[in-house]
Tab-separated table of C-alpha atoms in Angstrom:
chain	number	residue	atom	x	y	z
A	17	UNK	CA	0.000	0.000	0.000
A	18	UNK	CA	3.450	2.326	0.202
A	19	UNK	CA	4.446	1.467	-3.192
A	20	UNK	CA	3.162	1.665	-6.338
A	21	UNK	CA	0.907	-1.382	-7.176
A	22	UNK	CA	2.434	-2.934	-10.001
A	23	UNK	CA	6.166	-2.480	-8.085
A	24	UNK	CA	4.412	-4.732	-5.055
A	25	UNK	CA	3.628	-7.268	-7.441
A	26	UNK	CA	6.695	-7.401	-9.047
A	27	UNK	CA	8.050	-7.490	-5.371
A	28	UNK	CA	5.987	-9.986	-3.711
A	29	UNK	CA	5.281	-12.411	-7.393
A	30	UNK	CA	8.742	-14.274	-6.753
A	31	UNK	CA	7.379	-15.020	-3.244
A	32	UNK	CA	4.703	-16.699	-4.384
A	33	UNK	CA	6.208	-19.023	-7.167
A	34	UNK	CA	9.215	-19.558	-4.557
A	35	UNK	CA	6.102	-20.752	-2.340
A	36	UNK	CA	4.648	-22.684	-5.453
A	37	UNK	CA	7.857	-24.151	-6.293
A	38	UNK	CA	8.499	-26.219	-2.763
A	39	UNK	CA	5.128	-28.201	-4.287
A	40	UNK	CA	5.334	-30.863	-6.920
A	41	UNK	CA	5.476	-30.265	-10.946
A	42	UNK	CA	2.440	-29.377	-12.404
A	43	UNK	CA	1.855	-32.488	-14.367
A	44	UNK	CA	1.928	-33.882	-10.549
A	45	UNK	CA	0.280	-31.786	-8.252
A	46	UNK	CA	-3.570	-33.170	-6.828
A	47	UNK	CA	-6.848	-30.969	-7.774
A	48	UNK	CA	-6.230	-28.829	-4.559
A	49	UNK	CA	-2.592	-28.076	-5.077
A	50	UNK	CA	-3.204	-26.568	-8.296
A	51	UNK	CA	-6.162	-24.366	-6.473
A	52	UNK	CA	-3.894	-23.022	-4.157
A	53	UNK	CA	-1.079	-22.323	-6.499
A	54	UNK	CA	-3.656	-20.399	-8.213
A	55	UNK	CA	-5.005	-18.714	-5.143
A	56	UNK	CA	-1.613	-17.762	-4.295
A	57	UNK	CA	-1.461	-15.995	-7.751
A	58	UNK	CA	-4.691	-14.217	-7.624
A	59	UNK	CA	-4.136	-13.301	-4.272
A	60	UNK	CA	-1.160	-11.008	-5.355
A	61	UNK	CA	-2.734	-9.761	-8.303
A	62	UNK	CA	-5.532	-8.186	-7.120
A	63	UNK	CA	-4.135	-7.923	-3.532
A	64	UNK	CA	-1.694	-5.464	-4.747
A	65	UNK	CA	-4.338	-3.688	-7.058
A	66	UNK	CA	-6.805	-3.358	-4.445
A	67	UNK	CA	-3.494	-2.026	-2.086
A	68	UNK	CA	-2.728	0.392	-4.588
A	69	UNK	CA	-6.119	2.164	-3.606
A	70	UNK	CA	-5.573	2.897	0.299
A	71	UNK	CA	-2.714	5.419	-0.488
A	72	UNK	CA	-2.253	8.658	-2.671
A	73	UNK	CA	1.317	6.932	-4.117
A	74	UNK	CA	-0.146	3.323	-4.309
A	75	UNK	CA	-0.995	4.118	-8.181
A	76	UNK	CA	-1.107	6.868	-10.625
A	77	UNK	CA	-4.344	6.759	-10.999
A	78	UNK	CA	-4.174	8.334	-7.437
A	79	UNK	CA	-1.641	10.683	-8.127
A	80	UNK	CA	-3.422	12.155	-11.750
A	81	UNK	CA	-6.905	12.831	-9.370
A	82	UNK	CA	-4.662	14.652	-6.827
A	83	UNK	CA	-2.889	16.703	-9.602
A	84	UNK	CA	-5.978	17.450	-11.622
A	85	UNK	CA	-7.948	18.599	-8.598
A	86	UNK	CA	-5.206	21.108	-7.687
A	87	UNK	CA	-4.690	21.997	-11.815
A	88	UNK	CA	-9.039	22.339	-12.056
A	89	UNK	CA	-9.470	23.796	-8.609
A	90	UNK	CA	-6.687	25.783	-7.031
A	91	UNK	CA	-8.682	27.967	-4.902
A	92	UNK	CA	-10.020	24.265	-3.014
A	93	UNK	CA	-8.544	22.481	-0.487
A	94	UNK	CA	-5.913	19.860	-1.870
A	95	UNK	CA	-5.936	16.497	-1.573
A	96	UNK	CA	-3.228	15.366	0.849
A	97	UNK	CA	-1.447	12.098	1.320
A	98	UNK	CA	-3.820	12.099	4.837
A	99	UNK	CA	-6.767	13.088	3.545
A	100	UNK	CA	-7.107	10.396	1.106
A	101	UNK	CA	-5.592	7.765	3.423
A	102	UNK	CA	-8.772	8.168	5.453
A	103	UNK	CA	-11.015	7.715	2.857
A	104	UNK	CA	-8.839	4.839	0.556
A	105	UNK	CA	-7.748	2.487	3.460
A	106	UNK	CA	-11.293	1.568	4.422
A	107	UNK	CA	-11.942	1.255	1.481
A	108	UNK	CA	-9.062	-0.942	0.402
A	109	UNK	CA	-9.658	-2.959	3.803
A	110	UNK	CA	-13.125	-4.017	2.738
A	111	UNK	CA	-12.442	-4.233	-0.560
A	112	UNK	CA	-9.577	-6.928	0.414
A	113	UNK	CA	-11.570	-8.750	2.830
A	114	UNK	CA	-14.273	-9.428	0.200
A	115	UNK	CA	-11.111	-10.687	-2.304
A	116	UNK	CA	-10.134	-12.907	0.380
A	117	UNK	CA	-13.854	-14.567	0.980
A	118	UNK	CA	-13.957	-14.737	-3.143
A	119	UNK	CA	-11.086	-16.354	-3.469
A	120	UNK	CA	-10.953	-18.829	-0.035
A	121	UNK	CA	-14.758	-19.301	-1.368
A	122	UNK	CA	-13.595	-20.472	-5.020
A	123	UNK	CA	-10.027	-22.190	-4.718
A	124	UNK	CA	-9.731	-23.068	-0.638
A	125	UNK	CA	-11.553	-26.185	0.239
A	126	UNK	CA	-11.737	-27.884	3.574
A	127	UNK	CA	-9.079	-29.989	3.107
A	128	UNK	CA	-6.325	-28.068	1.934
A	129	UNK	CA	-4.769	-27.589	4.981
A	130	UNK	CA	-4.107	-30.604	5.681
A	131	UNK	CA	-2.717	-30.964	1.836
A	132	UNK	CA	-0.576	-28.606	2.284
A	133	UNK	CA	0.319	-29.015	5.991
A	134	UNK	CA	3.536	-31.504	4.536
A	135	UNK	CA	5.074	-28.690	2.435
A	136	UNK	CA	4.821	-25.433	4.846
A	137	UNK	CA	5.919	-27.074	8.142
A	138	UNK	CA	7.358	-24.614	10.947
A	139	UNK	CA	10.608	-25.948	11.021
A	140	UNK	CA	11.300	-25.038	7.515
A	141	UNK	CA	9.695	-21.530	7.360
A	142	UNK	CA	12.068	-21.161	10.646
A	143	UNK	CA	15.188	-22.328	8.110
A	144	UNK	CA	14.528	-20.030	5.598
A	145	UNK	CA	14.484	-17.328	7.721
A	146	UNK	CA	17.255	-18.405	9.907
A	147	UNK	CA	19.376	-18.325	6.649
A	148	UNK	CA	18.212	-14.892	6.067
A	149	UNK	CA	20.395	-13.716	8.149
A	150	UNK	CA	20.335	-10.042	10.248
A	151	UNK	CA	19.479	-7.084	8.823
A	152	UNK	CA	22.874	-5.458	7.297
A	153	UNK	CA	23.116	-1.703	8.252
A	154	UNK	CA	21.530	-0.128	4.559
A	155	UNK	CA	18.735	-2.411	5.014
A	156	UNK	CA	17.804	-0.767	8.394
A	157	UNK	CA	18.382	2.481	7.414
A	158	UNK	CA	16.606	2.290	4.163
A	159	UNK	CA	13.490	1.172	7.003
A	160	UNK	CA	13.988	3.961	8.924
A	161	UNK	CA	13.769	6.238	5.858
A	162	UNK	CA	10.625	4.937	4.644
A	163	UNK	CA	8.857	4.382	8.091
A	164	UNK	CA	10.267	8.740	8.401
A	165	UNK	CA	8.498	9.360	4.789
A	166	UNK	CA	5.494	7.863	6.271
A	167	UNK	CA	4.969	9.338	9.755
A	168	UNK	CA	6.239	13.265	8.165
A	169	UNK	CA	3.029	12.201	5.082
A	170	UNK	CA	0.990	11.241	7.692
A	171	UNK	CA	1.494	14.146	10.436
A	172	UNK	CA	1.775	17.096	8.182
A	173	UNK	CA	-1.537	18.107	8.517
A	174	UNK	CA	-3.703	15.682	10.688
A	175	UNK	CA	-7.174	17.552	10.935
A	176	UNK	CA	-8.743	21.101	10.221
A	177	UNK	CA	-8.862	21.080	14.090
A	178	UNK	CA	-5.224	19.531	14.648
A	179	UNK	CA	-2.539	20.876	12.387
A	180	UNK	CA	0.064	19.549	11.521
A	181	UNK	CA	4.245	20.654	11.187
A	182	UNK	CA	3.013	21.526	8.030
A	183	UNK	CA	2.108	24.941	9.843
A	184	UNK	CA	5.738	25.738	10.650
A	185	UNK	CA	6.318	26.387	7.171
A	186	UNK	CA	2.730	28.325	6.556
A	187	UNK	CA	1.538	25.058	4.395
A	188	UNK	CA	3.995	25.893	1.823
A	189	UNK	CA	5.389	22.259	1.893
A	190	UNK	CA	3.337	19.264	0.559
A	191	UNK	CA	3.808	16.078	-0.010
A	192	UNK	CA	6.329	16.104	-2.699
A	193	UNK	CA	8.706	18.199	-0.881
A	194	UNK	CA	8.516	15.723	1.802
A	195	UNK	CA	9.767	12.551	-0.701
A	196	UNK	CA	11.965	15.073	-1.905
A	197	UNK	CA	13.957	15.803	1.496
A	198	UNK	CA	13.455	12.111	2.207
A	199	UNK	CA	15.375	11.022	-0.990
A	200	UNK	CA	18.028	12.930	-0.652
A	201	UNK	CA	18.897	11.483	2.895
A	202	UNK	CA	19.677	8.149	0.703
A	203	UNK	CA	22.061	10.164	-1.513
A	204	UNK	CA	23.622	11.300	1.890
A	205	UNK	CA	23.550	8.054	4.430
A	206	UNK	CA	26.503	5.853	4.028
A	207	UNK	CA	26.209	2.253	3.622
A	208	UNK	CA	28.902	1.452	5.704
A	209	UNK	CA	29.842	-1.061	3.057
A	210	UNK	CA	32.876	0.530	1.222
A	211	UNK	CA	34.031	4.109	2.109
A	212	UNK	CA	32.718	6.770	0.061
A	213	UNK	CA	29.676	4.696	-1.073
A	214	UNK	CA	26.047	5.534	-0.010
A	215	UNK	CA	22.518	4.058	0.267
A	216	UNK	CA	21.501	5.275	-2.997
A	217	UNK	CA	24.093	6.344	-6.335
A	218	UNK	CA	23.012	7.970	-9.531
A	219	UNK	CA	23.384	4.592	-11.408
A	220	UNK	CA	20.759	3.317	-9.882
A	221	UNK	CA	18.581	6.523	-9.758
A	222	UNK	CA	18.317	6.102	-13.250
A	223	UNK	CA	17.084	3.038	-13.423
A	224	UNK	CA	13.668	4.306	-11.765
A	225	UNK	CA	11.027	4.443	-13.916
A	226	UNK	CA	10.736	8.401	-15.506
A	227	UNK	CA	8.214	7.600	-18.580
A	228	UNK	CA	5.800	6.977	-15.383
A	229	UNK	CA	6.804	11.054	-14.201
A	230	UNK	CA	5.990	11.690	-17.987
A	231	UNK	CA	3.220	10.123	-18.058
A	232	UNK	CA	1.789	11.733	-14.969
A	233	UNK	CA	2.724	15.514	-15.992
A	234	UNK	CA	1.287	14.815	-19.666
A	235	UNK	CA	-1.809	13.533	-18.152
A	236	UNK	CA	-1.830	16.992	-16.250
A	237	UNK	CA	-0.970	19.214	-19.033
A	238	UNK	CA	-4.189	17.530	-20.589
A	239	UNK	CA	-6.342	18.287	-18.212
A	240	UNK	CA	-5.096	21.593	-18.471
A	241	UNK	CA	-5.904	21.321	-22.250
A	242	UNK	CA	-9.252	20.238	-22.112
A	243	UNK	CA	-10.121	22.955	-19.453
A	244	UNK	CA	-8.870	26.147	-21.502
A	245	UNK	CA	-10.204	24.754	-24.882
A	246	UNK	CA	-13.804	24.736	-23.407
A	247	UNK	CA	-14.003	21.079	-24.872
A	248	UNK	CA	-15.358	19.722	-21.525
A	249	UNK	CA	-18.575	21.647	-21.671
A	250	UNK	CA	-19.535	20.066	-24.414
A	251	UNK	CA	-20.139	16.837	-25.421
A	252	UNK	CA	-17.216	15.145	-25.703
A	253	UNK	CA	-17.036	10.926	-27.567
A	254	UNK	CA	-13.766	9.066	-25.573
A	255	UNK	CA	-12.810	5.494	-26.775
A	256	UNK	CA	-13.188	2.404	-24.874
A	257	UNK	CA	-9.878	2.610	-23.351
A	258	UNK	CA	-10.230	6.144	-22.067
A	259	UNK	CA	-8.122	6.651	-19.007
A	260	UNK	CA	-8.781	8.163	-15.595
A	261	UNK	CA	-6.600	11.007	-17.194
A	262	UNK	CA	-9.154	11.893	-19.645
A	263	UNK	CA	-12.413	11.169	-17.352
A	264	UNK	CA	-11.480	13.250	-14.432
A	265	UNK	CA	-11.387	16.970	-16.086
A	266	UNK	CA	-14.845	15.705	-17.984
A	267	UNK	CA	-16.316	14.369	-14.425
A	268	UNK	CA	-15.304	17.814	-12.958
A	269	UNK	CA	-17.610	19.590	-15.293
A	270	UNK	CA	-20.119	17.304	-15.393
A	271	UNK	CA	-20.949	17.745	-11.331
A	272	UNK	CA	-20.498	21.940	-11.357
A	273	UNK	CA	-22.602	21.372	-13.905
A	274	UNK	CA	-25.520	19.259	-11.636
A	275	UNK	CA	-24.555	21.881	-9.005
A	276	UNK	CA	-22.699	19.042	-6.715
A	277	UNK	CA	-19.190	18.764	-5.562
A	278	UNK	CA	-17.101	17.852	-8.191
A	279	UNK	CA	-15.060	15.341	-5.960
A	280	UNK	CA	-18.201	12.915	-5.533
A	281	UNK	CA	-17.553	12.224	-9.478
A	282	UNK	CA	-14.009	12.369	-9.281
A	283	UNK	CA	-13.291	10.343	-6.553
A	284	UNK	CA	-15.340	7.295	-7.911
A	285	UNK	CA	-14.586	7.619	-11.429
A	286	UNK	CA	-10.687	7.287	-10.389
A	287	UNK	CA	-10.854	4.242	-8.413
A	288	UNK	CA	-13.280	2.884	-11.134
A	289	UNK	CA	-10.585	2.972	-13.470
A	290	UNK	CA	-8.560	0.048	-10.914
A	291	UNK	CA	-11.271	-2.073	-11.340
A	292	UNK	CA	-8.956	-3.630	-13.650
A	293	UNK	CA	-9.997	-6.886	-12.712
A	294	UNK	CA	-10.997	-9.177	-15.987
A	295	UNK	CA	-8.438	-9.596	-18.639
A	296	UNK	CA	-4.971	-10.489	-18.446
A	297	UNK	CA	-3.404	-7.221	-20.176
A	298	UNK	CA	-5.770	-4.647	-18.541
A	299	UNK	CA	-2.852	-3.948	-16.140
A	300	UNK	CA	0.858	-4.536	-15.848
A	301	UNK	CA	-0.141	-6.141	-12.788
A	302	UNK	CA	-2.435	-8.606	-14.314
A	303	UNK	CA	0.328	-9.189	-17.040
A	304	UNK	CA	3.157	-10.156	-13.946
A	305	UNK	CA	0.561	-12.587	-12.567
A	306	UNK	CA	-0.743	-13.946	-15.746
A	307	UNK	CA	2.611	-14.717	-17.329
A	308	UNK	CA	3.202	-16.909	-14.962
A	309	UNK	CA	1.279	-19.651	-16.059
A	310	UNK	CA	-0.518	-20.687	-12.921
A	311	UNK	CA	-3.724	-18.944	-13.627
A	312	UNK	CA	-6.196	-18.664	-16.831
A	313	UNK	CA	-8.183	-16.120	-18.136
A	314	UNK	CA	-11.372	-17.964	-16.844
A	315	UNK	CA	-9.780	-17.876	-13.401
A	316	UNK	CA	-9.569	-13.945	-13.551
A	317	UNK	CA	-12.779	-13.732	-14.417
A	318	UNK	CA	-14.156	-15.885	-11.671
A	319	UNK	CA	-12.702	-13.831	-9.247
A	320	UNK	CA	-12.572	-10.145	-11.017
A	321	UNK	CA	-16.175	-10.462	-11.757
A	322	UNK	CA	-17.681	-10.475	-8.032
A	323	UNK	CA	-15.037	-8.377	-7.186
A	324	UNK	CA	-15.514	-5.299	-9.819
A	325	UNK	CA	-19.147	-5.642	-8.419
A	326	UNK	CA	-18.349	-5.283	-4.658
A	327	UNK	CA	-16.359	-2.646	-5.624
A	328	UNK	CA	-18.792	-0.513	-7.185
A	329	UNK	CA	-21.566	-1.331	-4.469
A	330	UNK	CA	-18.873	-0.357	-1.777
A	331	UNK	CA	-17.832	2.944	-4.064
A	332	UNK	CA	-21.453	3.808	-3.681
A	333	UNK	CA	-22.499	3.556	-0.039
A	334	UNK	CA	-18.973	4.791	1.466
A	335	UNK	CA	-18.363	8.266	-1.005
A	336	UNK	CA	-21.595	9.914	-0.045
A	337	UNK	CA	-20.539	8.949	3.648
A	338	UNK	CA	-17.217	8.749	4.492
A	339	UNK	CA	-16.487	10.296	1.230
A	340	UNK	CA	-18.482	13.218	2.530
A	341	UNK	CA	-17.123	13.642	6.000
A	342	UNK	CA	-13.101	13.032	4.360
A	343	UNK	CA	-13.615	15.278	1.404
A	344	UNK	CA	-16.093	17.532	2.411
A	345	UNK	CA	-18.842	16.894	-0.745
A	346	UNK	CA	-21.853	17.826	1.444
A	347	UNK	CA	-20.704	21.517	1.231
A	348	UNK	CA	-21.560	21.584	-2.911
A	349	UNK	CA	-22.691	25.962	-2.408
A	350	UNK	CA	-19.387	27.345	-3.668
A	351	UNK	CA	-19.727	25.178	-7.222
A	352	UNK	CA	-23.209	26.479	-7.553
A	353	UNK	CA	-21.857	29.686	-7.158
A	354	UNK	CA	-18.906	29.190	-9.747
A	355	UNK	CA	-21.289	27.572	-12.391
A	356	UNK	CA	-23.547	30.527	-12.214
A	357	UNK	CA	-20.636	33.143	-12.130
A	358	UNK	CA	-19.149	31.386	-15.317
């Protein structure tokens, strides 16, 4: 939920085939080992996705709504890293539990434990992570980094009532500043490995993904687009695979338009777009889990199915109530008063 989705799967993906592997070939395995190595599978794919949801950097999809909002509506409050945490981790949290009762529902019968009992016995879960070993020095103080980055995201600003440290520096630092100073530390810290050498180099800065920056800051400059060209008060025909980049400036319009907050549009219509559930190359994510063989497109659509469902029922009952006590949507007078100014 820290990370980008898709980097979680590609994280936690070689955990569960190194899980899958201490089972028997394929050609070999009974009816319910080959339901578990496929509920191991699933579990990641969508686990991750639904992760991605419960914080502002957990996907772009997160990041384009927060940039959009400030690019649409300057003069409104921003969306914060806290602000949406309190709105996208109950969400996420229900949204997980159903995953888990679709997929222990589907793939986990009554006897799989003791199936599987033989090949994940205490002893050798206490090996493996006996030959783990300690944690070396950059390990714990690339921890203490990111547990920092979380607690300064989390504290900047707590409440309208509580503030934050934020208010040391008159709210002119946000969240990016904060990754910012954060970053550098792991250009600074030494690694205590060889002298001179440090947590993080420029070698391997480059290797982070920059067509996703791109990607987010053309997605902005669009919404920009679309907003001074006037095309978004009129109608406006978008292709199936229209992105959340596209749909938010449109939803925006569309409730100052019905005289509503233009969040209670927003908000949904983001998420919606992770209800990437069905097909194998709707997401990267999906692509990591489907490639490796385990699972078939009937198995995603088993479980993405029920799941893109719950999702939308949940999306529905908790935006006009926790959405409206997080974002503030019940307060809809100001974008009456804008639509009739403009």
């Amino acid at each position: 939920m820290w990370m980008h989705n898709v980097a979680a799967t590609v994280l936690m993906m070689p955990v569960a085939n190194g899980i899958i592997r201490r089972m028997p070939p394929a050609h070999e395995r009974s009816h319910a080992e080959n339901q578990f190595c496929k509920a191991a599978v699933l579990s990641v794919v969508f686990g991750t996705a639904i992760g991605g949801t419960s914080t502002l950097t957990g996907t772009g999809v997160n990041l384009i709504l927060a940039g959009m909002w400030k690019s649409l509506a300057p003069e409104a409050t921003p969306i914060s890293f806290n602000t949406w945490f309190f709105f996208g981790f109950p969400f996420s949290a229900l949204m997980l539990l159903s995953c888990w009762c679709i997929v222990c529902f589907l793939y986990v019968r009554k006897d799989l434990c003791r199936t599987m009992s033989c090949y994940f016995d205490r002893s050798h879960l206490r090996g493996y992570l006996k030959d783990l070993g300690p944690m070396i020095f950059a390990e714990k103080m690339v921890l203490i980094c990111f547990g920092l980055l979380i607690t300064l995201w989390m504290t900047r600003k707590i409440s309208d009532d509580i503030p934050g440290w934020g208010v040391l520096f008159h709210d002119l630092v946000g969240d990016g500043s904060v990754c910012i100073v954060v970053a550098l530390l792991l250009f600074i810290i030494p690694d205590m490995k060889q002298e001179g050498e440090k947590l993080m180099d420029w070698e391997e800065c480059k290797k982070l993904p920059w067509n996703l920056v791109l990607l987010l800051g053309a997605g902005f400059a669009l919404a920009d687009g679309v907003e001074s060209s006037g095309r978004s008060s009129g109608q406006f025909i978008t292709s199936n695979d229209a992105t959340a980049t596209l749909i938010t400036p449109l939803l925006y319009h569309i409730a100052r338009t019905m005289h509503v907050h233009p969040l209670l549009l927003m908000v949904p219509g983001a998420i919606s777009t992770e209800f990437a559930y069905l097909l194998p190359t709707s997401t990267p994510s999906n692509v990591v889990g489907f490639s490796t063989g385990h699972i078939e497109l009937r198995d995603m659509l088993m479980v993405g199915a029920p799941l893109k469902a719950l999702g939308i029922a949940l999306l529905s009952i908790l935006m006009p109530t926790l959405g409206a006590l997080v974002f503030g949507t019940n307060d809809h007078t100001q974008w009456i008063t804008r639509t009739n100014s403009r």
